[in-house]
Amino acid sequence: MASGKILVIGAAGQIGVDLVLTLRKEFGDTNVVASDIRVPAIPEIVDGGPFENLNILNDQDLLRVVEKHNIDTVYHLAAMLSATAEKNPDKAWDLNMTSLFYVLDLARAGKIKKIFWPSSIAVFGPTTPPIDTPQHTICEPTTVYGISKLAGEQWCSYYHQKFGVDVRSIRYPGLISYKSAPGGGTTDYAVEIFHEAIRHGHYTSFLKEDTALPMMYMDDAIRATIEITNAPADRVPIRTSYNLSGMSFTPAGIAAEIKKHIPGFTIDYNPDFRQNIADSWPSSINDDYARRDWGWQRQYDLSAMTEVMIREIRAQIAASEVTF
Ligand code: SER
C-alpha cells in the first residue's frame, strides 16, 4: 500500500459498512478511516479503527480529516439513491454533485492521490438497449439520481483528462447484503424480501413479478471496488465508469429461489412509484470491458447469494434473541 491512508465517506451506508470491514482486514485497522454524518449501526465501524463524524457538504471539514489522517485514497460513497432522490430532487442533486466536486478538487489540488466513486445502472434509461446492455450505449436517464450519476461520470472523466486526477468508477447494479440495509433505492426489495421471508413468511413486492433488474451480491461488489481501485492505472482506460454484471432476476424469480429454503414462503405484488424507475433500467448488463481491462469475474449467482443471505440473516436473528 502507498504511504497514506484510506478514507471511506459514507461508512454507515449499505456499501460502506462492508467496504470498511474488508479494507481494514486487507490493509490494517488503523489505515482505514471510516466517516459518515450518521453513527453507523454496526459498532465495529466506530470501535475497530479510526472514525470521523463528517458532513461531506462541508469541504473544510473534509480537508481537515484528509490532512489529519494523511489520506491518499478516498472511497466516496455518500449519495442519495433513486427513490429518495425522486422525492427530493434539489437535495439529491446538491448532495450527489457537490460532494463529488469536493473530492475531485482535493485530488486536483494534490491533497489526495486516488478516488473511487460509484456510478449506477441508473445512468441508463428507457432508450437504452435493455438486454446485455453494452458499455458504450445510449444513456438518457429519466431519474434525478440517474442524471446525477451520468453527469458525475462525465466530470470524473473530465478531471482525469484535464487535470490527471486518478478516479475510478463502477456502475453498480442493485446490491444485496445482510450487514447493513440499503436505503431509498429501487432495488431495495431484493434485500427486504429476505428479512420478511425469514421473519414473517410473506413479502409484498413494490415491483411487478416480471421486472428483471441487474443485481449483485455485496461480496462481489466489494471485491470489484477494491480490485479496480488497486489495479495499475493503465489497466483502467475507462474513466467514466465500468459496467459490472453479477446476476439478473425478477421478484418472482427470487421468490422461487427463497421458497427452496422456506417452502411456505408467499409473495404478492403491489407496485408503487418505484415501478416506473425500474421500468426505465436495463434487465441485464454486459461487462466485457471490466473483464478485459482489469480482470473482473463475478462469483455469486442467484442460488449462492440466496443461500448465504438466508443463513446469515437467520444467524443475526438468533444472536439478537439471545437473552442475558
Ligand atoms: N440500487 C440503486 C437504486 O436502486 C441503483 O444504483 O437506487
XYZ file of C-alpha atoms and ligand atoms in Angstrom:
331
model
C 0.000 0.000 0.000
C 1.024 3.610 -0.572
C 2.274 5.767 2.305
C -1.052 7.406 3.067
C -4.260 6.068 4.451
C -7.699 5.306 3.105
C -10.841 7.359 3.814
C -14.316 5.892 3.301
C -17.033 8.554 3.055
C -20.483 7.117 3.735
C -19.199 4.368 6.035
C -22.599 3.857 7.687
C -24.303 3.047 4.394
C -25.042 -0.273 2.744
C -21.756 -0.456 0.824
C -19.713 1.500 3.359
C -20.092 -0.984 6.193
C -18.883 -3.960 4.161
C -16.166 -1.928 2.456
C -14.681 -0.598 5.716
C -14.625 -4.059 7.290
C -12.943 -5.600 4.233
C -10.426 -2.777 3.752
C -9.424 -2.934 7.421
C -8.848 -6.680 7.094
C -6.719 -6.187 3.974
C -4.795 -3.005 4.822
C -4.869 -2.854 8.628
C -7.405 -1.346 11.045
C -5.520 1.899 11.641
C -5.024 2.570 7.928
C -8.738 2.832 7.112
C -10.629 5.878 8.361
C -14.409 5.445 8.347
C -16.547 8.586 8.124
C -20.225 9.400 7.975
C -22.708 12.055 9.009
C -24.595 9.297 10.871
C -23.382 6.978 13.585
C -23.059 3.537 11.961
C -25.455 0.869 13.265
C -22.539 -1.600 13.370
C -20.343 -0.647 16.392
C -17.264 -2.252 14.795
C -17.078 0.601 12.253
C -16.523 3.107 15.066
C -14.652 0.841 17.501
C -12.478 -1.189 15.105
C -10.446 1.711 13.702
C -10.493 5.492 13.238
C -13.934 7.065 12.758
C -14.755 10.684 11.870
C -18.151 12.328 12.019
C -18.142 14.095 8.646
C -20.695 16.104 6.719
C -19.469 15.750 3.151
C -21.107 19.063 2.232
C -18.554 20.821 4.456
C -15.404 20.936 2.315
C -13.281 22.461 5.096
C -14.139 19.574 7.382
C -13.302 17.138 4.605
C -9.899 18.799 4.169
C -9.341 18.668 7.937
C -9.992 14.908 8.009
C -7.785 14.274 4.942
C -4.860 16.233 6.421
C -5.274 14.900 9.950
C -5.047 11.278 8.792
C -2.641 11.687 5.859
C -5.246 10.267 3.456
C -4.217 9.343 -0.061
C -7.156 7.243 -1.281
C -10.817 8.250 -0.906
C -13.800 5.950 -1.468
C -16.634 8.442 -1.786
C -19.873 6.513 -1.287
C -22.212 9.160 0.132
C -25.215 9.707 -2.162
C -28.977 9.908 -2.242
C -30.390 6.872 -4.087
C -33.039 6.712 -6.801
C -36.343 6.531 -4.912
C -35.472 9.143 -2.263
C -33.964 11.407 -4.921
C -37.261 11.484 -6.851
C -38.871 12.918 -3.717
C -36.058 15.438 -3.016
C -34.590 16.415 -6.403
C -32.791 19.566 -5.220
C -31.214 17.918 -2.201
C -30.218 14.859 -4.221
C -28.552 16.942 -6.914
C -26.749 19.034 -4.305
C -25.532 16.075 -2.256
C -24.561 13.875 -5.191
C -22.801 16.558 -7.266
C -21.356 18.992 -4.718
C -19.744 16.216 -2.714
C -18.195 14.733 -5.857
C -16.676 18.104 -6.804
C -15.221 18.497 -3.300
C -13.464 15.152 -3.603
C -12.354 15.695 -7.218
C -10.982 19.125 -6.290
C -8.989 17.642 -3.400
C -7.256 15.362 -5.904
C -6.780 18.207 -8.384
C -5.085 20.211 -5.614
C -2.765 17.269 -4.895
C -4.184 16.641 -1.399
C -5.145 13.040 -2.252
C -3.857 10.612 -4.891
C -6.759 8.375 -5.804
C -10.581 8.346 -5.787
C -13.174 5.608 -6.079
C -16.651 6.948 -6.841
C -19.649 4.711 -7.584
C -21.938 5.156 -10.540
C -25.016 3.027 -11.198
C -27.199 1.225 -13.722
C -29.370 4.326 -13.225
C -27.304 6.123 -15.900
C -29.302 4.080 -18.399
C -32.861 4.922 -19.438
C -35.823 3.747 -21.498
C -33.966 4.239 -24.814
C -31.010 2.061 -23.729
C -30.908 -1.479 -25.174
C -32.238 -3.306 -22.085
C -30.735 -6.774 -22.531
C -26.987 -7.317 -22.136
C -26.614 -3.519 -22.104
C -23.245 -2.575 -23.655
C -20.606 -0.388 -22.005
C -20.927 2.321 -24.646
C -24.580 2.879 -25.427
C -27.465 5.340 -25.196
C -27.611 6.927 -21.728
C -30.771 9.026 -21.367
C -31.735 8.597 -17.701
C -35.189 9.693 -16.526
C -34.435 9.896 -12.790
C -32.706 12.650 -10.810
C -30.364 10.017 -9.398
C -29.505 8.740 -12.888
C -28.900 12.268 -14.182
C -26.560 12.959 -11.240
C -24.632 9.734 -11.838
C -24.317 10.332 -15.584
C -23.108 13.904 -15.032
C -20.753 12.646 -12.321
C -19.247 10.075 -14.693
C -18.533 12.764 -17.251
C -16.956 15.031 -14.626
C -14.734 12.176 -13.436
C -13.538 11.605 -16.988
C -13.035 15.359 -17.475
C -10.938 15.711 -14.305
C -8.900 12.696 -15.383
C -8.199 14.088 -18.870
C -7.672 17.733 -17.934
C -6.026 17.515 -14.533
C -4.680 13.950 -14.381
C -6.977 13.044 -11.465
C -6.839 9.289 -10.797
C -10.521 8.493 -10.370
C -12.040 5.052 -10.924
C -15.681 4.024 -11.032
C -18.137 1.154 -11.379
C -21.791 1.228 -12.425
C -23.148 -0.845 -9.554
C -26.237 -2.957 -10.147
C -28.680 -3.424 -7.231
C -26.615 -4.618 -4.272
C -27.689 -7.373 -1.913
C -26.217 -7.628 1.570
C -27.102 -8.573 5.123
C -24.750 -6.479 7.291
C -26.273 -3.078 6.561
C -29.620 -2.257 4.948
C -29.939 -0.258 1.740
C -31.868 2.999 1.949
C -34.031 4.717 -0.624
C -33.206 2.611 -3.678
C -35.424 0.915 -6.238
C -33.565 -2.376 -5.914
C -34.027 -2.455 -2.113
C -36.832 -5.020 -2.475
C -34.215 -7.702 -3.144
C -32.874 -7.216 0.405
C -36.199 -6.598 2.178
C -37.626 -9.822 0.739
C -35.138 -11.930 2.733
C -35.885 -10.247 6.056
C -39.650 -10.520 5.531
C -39.456 -14.121 4.288
C -37.470 -15.231 7.326
C -39.437 -13.232 9.920
C -42.973 -13.402 8.505
C -43.003 -15.964 5.655
C -44.507 -13.347 3.358
C -43.454 -10.332 1.271
C -45.377 -7.695 -0.640
C -43.193 -6.536 -3.518
C -43.278 -2.914 -4.668
C -42.180 -4.098 -8.134
C -44.195 -6.312 -10.504
C -43.420 -10.020 -10.596
C -41.743 -9.935 -14.029
C -39.496 -6.870 -13.576
C -35.969 -8.131 -14.236
C -33.104 -5.990 -12.900
C -29.321 -6.423 -12.708
C -28.209 -7.318 -9.174
C -25.032 -8.317 -7.348
C -24.126 -9.908 -4.023
C -22.177 -7.480 -1.829
C -19.015 -9.617 -1.574
C -18.629 -9.424 -5.346
C -19.255 -5.662 -5.331
C -16.652 -5.072 -2.608
C -14.081 -7.239 -4.373
C -14.701 -5.341 -7.632
C -14.395 -2.000 -5.826
C -11.054 -2.850 -4.232
C -9.759 -4.529 -7.408
C -10.465 -1.566 -9.694
C -9.079 0.907 -7.152
C -5.833 -1.023 -6.842
C -5.403 -2.019 -10.493
C -2.424 -0.465 -12.323
C -3.573 2.833 -13.872
C -3.071 1.582 -17.423
C -5.497 -1.297 -16.766
C -8.288 1.240 -16.197
C -8.620 3.087 -19.520
C -12.304 3.932 -18.996
C -12.540 6.891 -16.604
C -16.262 7.463 -16.836
C -17.456 4.225 -15.203
C -17.382 0.477 -15.881
C -20.424 -1.733 -16.469
C -20.433 -4.587 -13.982
C -22.639 -7.651 -14.013
C -23.469 -10.132 -11.278
C -26.885 -11.703 -11.839
C -30.328 -10.714 -13.107
C -33.655 -11.786 -11.664
C -37.301 -10.781 -11.213
C -39.279 -10.636 -7.945
C -40.930 -13.918 -8.991
C -37.518 -15.461 -9.664
C -36.010 -14.580 -6.302
C -39.229 -15.672 -4.566
C -38.942 -19.113 -6.211
C -35.333 -19.381 -5.028
C -36.285 -18.407 -1.454
C -39.077 -20.996 -1.500
C -36.431 -23.716 -1.916
C -35.236 -22.784 1.610
C -38.551 -21.613 3.115
C -41.235 -23.780 1.459
C -44.186 -21.901 3.000
C -42.999 -18.502 1.721
C -45.582 -16.455 -0.200
C -45.315 -13.241 -2.184
C -47.791 -10.750 -3.586
C -47.321 -7.614 -5.641
C -48.339 -4.028 -5.037
C -46.264 -1.860 -7.402
C -45.720 1.796 -6.425
C -43.837 4.749 -7.974
C -40.639 2.727 -7.949
C -42.054 0.537 -10.748
C -41.564 3.420 -13.223
C -37.944 3.787 -12.161
C -37.318 0.045 -12.522
C -39.019 0.027 -15.941
C -36.520 2.626 -17.171
C -33.479 0.500 -16.258
C -31.928 -2.442 -18.140
C -32.589 -6.084 -17.241
C -29.048 -7.315 -17.721
C -25.616 -5.786 -18.221
C -22.662 -6.630 -20.430
C -19.387 -6.256 -18.529
C -16.859 -7.404 -21.160
C -14.754 -4.242 -20.713
C -14.343 -4.775 -16.944
C -13.357 -8.402 -17.582
C -10.890 -7.482 -20.312
C -9.357 -4.366 -18.736
C -8.897 -5.242 -15.069
C -9.817 -8.933 -14.894
C -13.276 -8.756 -13.299
C -15.044 -12.070 -12.583
C -18.236 -12.475 -10.593
C -18.520 -15.315 -8.068
C -22.093 -15.268 -6.772
C -25.165 -16.323 -8.751
C -28.774 -16.234 -7.519
C -28.634 -19.579 -5.752
C -25.297 -18.965 -3.975
C -26.433 -15.475 -2.912
C -29.799 -16.728 -1.618
C -28.161 -19.462 0.437
C -25.774 -17.087 2.213
C -28.414 -14.363 2.759
C -30.799 -16.787 4.432
C -28.084 -18.370 6.561
C -26.663 -15.039 7.744
C -29.979 -13.294 8.456
C -31.142 -16.350 10.435
C -27.898 -16.173 12.423
C -28.417 -12.430 13.080
C -31.943 -13.063 14.342
C -30.785 -15.945 16.553
C -27.995 -13.763 18.011
C -30.411 -10.900 18.719
C -32.761 -13.267 20.528
C -30.124 -14.459 22.987
C -31.063 -13.026 26.388
C -28.687 -12.391 29.249
N -29.557 0.435 -6.046
C -29.683 1.750 -6.598
C -31.074 2.259 -6.510
O -31.968 1.448 -6.545
C -29.253 1.748 -8.047
O -27.947 2.178 -8.118
O -31.268 3.428 -6.447
